């Protein structure tokens, strides 16, 4: 029987690092109560809501079809799951896209860790991810000071 311990250990450490990134991003999403750019965020939610639930206001950019549906479709996916599960209430419709996008960002954090680990080395990879997270957190906060 082959020894799977190294692979299991590696998989566990990968999941642990990704879990840390995910927890950080979800905590950040929970505590962030600042203004979001409506063109990039709220319009995505409005369009996704319109796609899934069949009603809602669409601005002229969407009526004239000059914007891409890539971003709203990702939110529409989340909204469709909520609709199928019959959990579609205002609180979830407002907060779930934030956590969904936080999860995607955690994936980017983990990819940064993996790249740093391959290029620079294992010892410096995690501090690089932490610096990236702090930098992004502070740069987002600086917009609203």
PDB file of C-alpha atoms in Angstrom:
ATOM      1  CA  UNK A   1       0.000   0.000   0.000  1.00  0.00           C
ATOM      2  CA  UNK A   2       1.488   3.397  -0.985  1.00  0.00           C
ATOM      3  CA  UNK A   3       2.293   5.948   1.693  1.00  0.00           C
ATOM      4  CA  UNK A   4       0.008   8.949   1.232  1.00  0.00           C
ATOM      5  CA  UNK A   5       1.212  10.864   4.287  1.00  0.00           C
ATOM      6  CA  UNK A   6       3.281  13.525   2.449  1.00  0.00           C
ATOM      7  CA  UNK A   7       0.468  14.258   0.024  1.00  0.00           C
ATOM      8  CA  UNK A   8      -2.109  14.365   2.806  1.00  0.00           C
ATOM      9  CA  UNK A   9       0.135  16.662   4.808  1.00  0.00           C
ATOM     10  CA  UNK A  10       0.601  18.930   1.792  1.00  0.00           C
ATOM     11  CA  UNK A  11      -3.132  18.960   1.101  1.00  0.00           C
ATOM     12  CA  UNK A  12      -3.869  19.736   4.744  1.00  0.00           C
ATOM     13  CA  UNK A  13      -1.370  22.603   4.761  1.00  0.00           C
ATOM     14  CA  UNK A  14      -2.840  23.989   1.532  1.00  0.00           C
ATOM     15  CA  UNK A  15      -6.335  23.855   2.992  1.00  0.00           C
ATOM     16  CA  UNK A  16      -5.071  25.471   6.187  1.00  0.00           C
ATOM     17  CA  UNK A  17      -3.462  28.382   4.298  1.00  0.00           C
ATOM     18  CA  UNK A  18      -6.544  28.840   2.115  1.00  0.00           C
ATOM     19  CA  UNK A  19      -8.728  28.658   5.248  1.00  0.00           C
ATOM     20  CA  UNK A  20      -6.692  31.426   6.880  1.00  0.00           C
ATOM     21  CA  UNK A  21      -7.069  33.578   3.770  1.00  0.00           C
ATOM     22  CA  UNK A  22     -10.803  32.862   3.644  1.00  0.00           C
ATOM     23  CA  UNK A  23     -11.366  33.670   7.318  1.00  0.00           C
ATOM     24  CA  UNK A  24      -9.418  36.927   6.953  1.00  0.00           C
ATOM     25  CA  UNK A  25     -11.470  37.944   3.904  1.00  0.00           C
ATOM     26  CA  UNK A  26     -14.804  37.034   5.511  1.00  0.00           C
ATOM     27  CA  UNK A  27     -13.945  38.976   8.664  1.00  0.00           C
ATOM     28  CA  UNK A  28     -12.932  41.892   6.465  1.00  0.00           C
ATOM     29  CA  UNK A  29     -16.233  41.655   4.554  1.00  0.00           C
ATOM     30  CA  UNK A  30     -18.210  41.527   7.788  1.00  0.00           C
ATOM     31  CA  UNK A  31     -16.583  44.587   9.351  1.00  0.00           C
ATOM     32  CA  UNK A  32     -16.307  46.742   6.233  1.00  0.00           C
ATOM     33  CA  UNK A  33     -19.106  49.275   6.363  1.00  0.00           C
ATOM     34  CA  UNK A  34     -17.843  51.869   3.922  1.00  0.00           C
ATOM     35  CA  UNK A  35     -19.183  53.259   0.691  1.00  0.00           C
ATOM     36  CA  UNK A  36     -19.014  51.086  -2.414  1.00  0.00           C
ATOM     37  CA  UNK A  37     -18.726  52.498  -5.912  1.00  0.00           C
ATOM     38  CA  UNK A  38     -22.250  52.101  -7.310  1.00  0.00           C
ATOM     39  CA  UNK A  39     -21.131  51.642 -10.908  1.00  0.00           C
ATOM     40  CA  UNK A  40     -18.989  48.663 -10.034  1.00  0.00           C
ATOM     41  CA  UNK A  41     -20.864  47.130  -7.138  1.00  0.00           C
ATOM     42  CA  UNK A  42     -24.484  48.107  -6.744  1.00  0.00           C
ATOM     43  CA  UNK A  43     -25.236  48.026 -10.451  1.00  0.00           C
ATOM     44  CA  UNK A  44     -23.872  44.491 -10.479  1.00  0.00           C
ATOM     45  CA  UNK A  45     -26.349  43.528  -7.778  1.00  0.00           C
ATOM     46  CA  UNK A  46     -29.224  45.349  -9.474  1.00  0.00           C
ATOM     47  CA  UNK A  47     -28.580  43.654 -12.807  1.00  0.00           C
ATOM     48  CA  UNK A  48     -28.147  40.245 -11.163  1.00  0.00           C
ATOM     49  CA  UNK A  49     -31.399  40.754  -9.258  1.00  0.00           C
ATOM     50  CA  UNK A  50     -33.160  41.644 -12.502  1.00  0.00           C
ATOM     51  CA  UNK A  51     -31.752  38.552 -14.239  1.00  0.00           C
ATOM     52  CA  UNK A  52     -32.799  36.143 -11.473  1.00  0.00           C
ATOM     53  CA  UNK A  53     -36.010  37.629 -10.102  1.00  0.00           C
ATOM     54  CA  UNK A  54     -37.260  39.373 -13.256  1.00  0.00           C
ATOM     55  CA  UNK A  55     -37.711  42.866 -11.858  1.00  0.00           C
ATOM     56  CA  UNK A  56     -35.641  45.828 -10.724  1.00  0.00           C
ATOM     57  CA  UNK A  57     -34.282  49.037 -12.155  1.00  0.00           C
ATOM     58  CA  UNK A  58     -31.686  48.936 -14.911  1.00  0.00           C
ATOM     59  CA  UNK A  59     -29.730  52.104 -15.683  1.00  0.00           C
ATOM     60  CA  UNK A  60     -29.311  53.348 -19.221  1.00  0.00           C
ATOM     61  CA  UNK A  61     -25.955  51.551 -19.646  1.00  0.00           C
ATOM     62  CA  UNK A  62     -27.759  48.229 -19.334  1.00  0.00           C
ATOM     63  CA  UNK A  63     -30.720  49.273 -21.452  1.00  0.00           C
ATOM     64  CA  UNK A  64     -28.318  50.326 -24.229  1.00  0.00           C
ATOM     65  CA  UNK A  65     -26.287  47.117 -23.705  1.00  0.00           C
ATOM     66  CA  UNK A  66     -22.906  48.834 -23.377  1.00  0.00           C
ATOM     67  CA  UNK A  67     -21.753  46.974 -20.241  1.00  0.00           C
ATOM     68  CA  UNK A  68     -20.459  43.456 -19.820  1.00  0.00           C
ATOM     69  CA  UNK A  69     -22.546  40.898 -17.965  1.00  0.00           C
ATOM     70  CA  UNK A  70     -19.471  39.067 -16.601  1.00  0.00           C
ATOM     71  CA  UNK A  71     -19.617  40.614 -13.125  1.00  0.00           C
ATOM     72  CA  UNK A  72     -23.424  40.570 -12.692  1.00  0.00           C
ATOM     73  CA  UNK A  73     -23.567  36.936 -13.869  1.00  0.00           C
ATOM     74  CA  UNK A  74     -21.312  35.855 -11.014  1.00  0.00           C
ATOM     75  CA  UNK A  75     -23.680  37.554  -8.579  1.00  0.00           C
ATOM     76  CA  UNK A  76     -26.698  36.129 -10.434  1.00  0.00           C
ATOM     77  CA  UNK A  77     -25.276  32.648  -9.806  1.00  0.00           C
ATOM     78  CA  UNK A  78     -25.314  33.341  -6.057  1.00  0.00           C
ATOM     79  CA  UNK A  79     -28.799  34.843  -6.242  1.00  0.00           C
ATOM     80  CA  UNK A  80     -30.094  31.829  -8.179  1.00  0.00           C
ATOM     81  CA  UNK A  81     -28.799  29.469  -5.474  1.00  0.00           C
ATOM     82  CA  UNK A  82     -30.514  31.586  -2.831  1.00  0.00           C
ATOM     83  CA  UNK A  83     -33.740  31.546  -4.860  1.00  0.00           C
ATOM     84  CA  UNK A  84     -33.626  27.759  -5.336  1.00  0.00           C
ATOM     85  CA  UNK A  85     -33.098  27.293  -1.592  1.00  0.00           C
ATOM     86  CA  UNK A  86     -35.972  29.743  -0.917  1.00  0.00           C
ATOM     87  CA  UNK A  87     -33.741  31.915   1.249  1.00  0.00           C
ATOM     88  CA  UNK A  88     -34.172  35.077  -0.806  1.00  0.00           C
ATOM     89  CA  UNK A  89     -34.506  37.848   1.737  1.00  0.00           C
ATOM     90  CA  UNK A  90     -33.075  41.355   1.663  1.00  0.00           C
ATOM     91  CA  UNK A  91     -30.277  40.740   4.159  1.00  0.00           C
ATOM     92  CA  UNK A  92     -28.916  37.770   2.222  1.00  0.00           C
ATOM     93  CA  UNK A  93     -29.310  39.473  -1.152  1.00  0.00           C
ATOM     94  CA  UNK A  94     -27.242  42.396   0.093  1.00  0.00           C
ATOM     95  CA  UNK A  95     -24.565  40.470   2.004  1.00  0.00           C
ATOM     96  CA  UNK A  96     -23.974  37.280   0.003  1.00  0.00           C
ATOM     97  CA  UNK A  97     -22.288  38.960  -2.993  1.00  0.00           C
ATOM     98  CA  UNK A  98     -19.819  40.521  -0.570  1.00  0.00           C
ATOM     99  CA  UNK A  99     -18.922  37.114   0.912  1.00  0.00           C
ATOM    100  CA  UNK A 100     -18.850  35.485  -2.519  1.00  0.00           C
ATOM    101  CA  UNK A 101     -16.388  38.080  -3.774  1.00  0.00           C
ATOM    102  CA  UNK A 102     -14.404  37.753  -0.544  1.00  0.00           C
ATOM    103  CA  UNK A 103     -14.097  34.032  -1.258  1.00  0.00           C
ATOM    104  CA  UNK A 104     -12.782  34.781  -4.746  1.00  0.00           C
ATOM    105  CA  UNK A 105     -10.274  37.205  -3.239  1.00  0.00           C
ATOM    106  CA  UNK A 106      -9.172  34.515  -0.776  1.00  0.00           C
ATOM    107  CA  UNK A 107      -8.455  32.366  -3.826  1.00  0.00           C
ATOM    108  CA  UNK A 108      -6.289  35.174  -5.206  1.00  0.00           C
ATOM    109  CA  UNK A 109      -4.515  35.415  -1.837  1.00  0.00           C
ATOM    110  CA  UNK A 110      -3.803  31.692  -1.951  1.00  0.00           C
ATOM    111  CA  UNK A 111      -2.546  31.982  -5.543  1.00  0.00           C
ATOM    112  CA  UNK A 112      -0.189  34.758  -4.387  1.00  0.00           C
ATOM    113  CA  UNK A 113       1.046  32.463  -1.623  1.00  0.00           C
ATOM    114  CA  UNK A 114       1.604  29.581  -4.067  1.00  0.00           C
ATOM    115  CA  UNK A 115       3.476  31.793  -6.524  1.00  0.00           C
ATOM    116  CA  UNK A 116       5.645  33.316  -3.798  1.00  0.00           C
ATOM    117  CA  UNK A 117       6.380  29.848  -2.441  1.00  0.00           C
ATOM    118  CA  UNK A 118       7.534  28.623  -5.869  1.00  0.00           C
ATOM    119  CA  UNK A 119       9.491  31.724  -6.869  1.00  0.00           C
ATOM    120  CA  UNK A 120      10.950  32.998  -3.588  1.00  0.00           C
ATOM    121  CA  UNK A 121      10.649  30.124  -1.158  1.00  0.00           C
ATOM    122  CA  UNK A 122       8.447  28.605   1.501  1.00  0.00           C
ATOM    123  CA  UNK A 123       9.720  30.725   4.404  1.00  0.00           C
ATOM    124  CA  UNK A 124       8.788  34.062   2.839  1.00  0.00           C
ATOM    125  CA  UNK A 125       5.521  33.090   1.090  1.00  0.00           C
ATOM    126  CA  UNK A 126       3.148  33.519   4.036  1.00  0.00           C
ATOM    127  CA  UNK A 127       4.568  36.912   5.096  1.00  0.00           C
ATOM    128  CA  UNK A 128       4.124  38.086   1.491  1.00  0.00           C
ATOM    129  CA  UNK A 129       0.447  37.112   1.564  1.00  0.00           C
ATOM    130  CA  UNK A 130       0.006  38.895   4.897  1.00  0.00           C
ATOM    131  CA  UNK A 131       1.648  42.040   3.511  1.00  0.00           C
ATOM    132  CA  UNK A 132      -0.583  41.882   0.432  1.00  0.00           C
ATOM    133  CA  UNK A 133      -3.683  41.564   2.608  1.00  0.00           C
ATOM    134  CA  UNK A 134      -2.671  44.457   4.860  1.00  0.00           C
ATOM    135  CA  UNK A 135      -1.766  46.629   1.864  1.00  0.00           C
ATOM    136  CA  UNK A 136      -5.100  45.963   0.149  1.00  0.00           C
ATOM    137  CA  UNK A 137      -7.014  46.541   3.374  1.00  0.00           C
ATOM    138  CA  UNK A 138      -5.254  49.861   4.024  1.00  0.00           C
ATOM    139  CA  UNK A 139      -5.489  51.026   0.412  1.00  0.00           C
ATOM    140  CA  UNK A 140      -9.238  50.383   0.381  1.00  0.00           C
ATOM    141  CA  UNK A 141      -9.646  52.166   3.700  1.00  0.00           C
ATOM    142  CA  UNK A 142      -7.616  55.183   2.539  1.00  0.00           C
ATOM    143  CA  UNK A 143     -10.214  55.981  -0.114  1.00  0.00           C
ATOM    144  CA  UNK A 144     -12.719  56.864   2.567  1.00  0.00           C
ATOM    145  CA  UNK A 145     -10.608  58.889   5.016  1.00  0.00           C
TER     146      UNK A 145
END
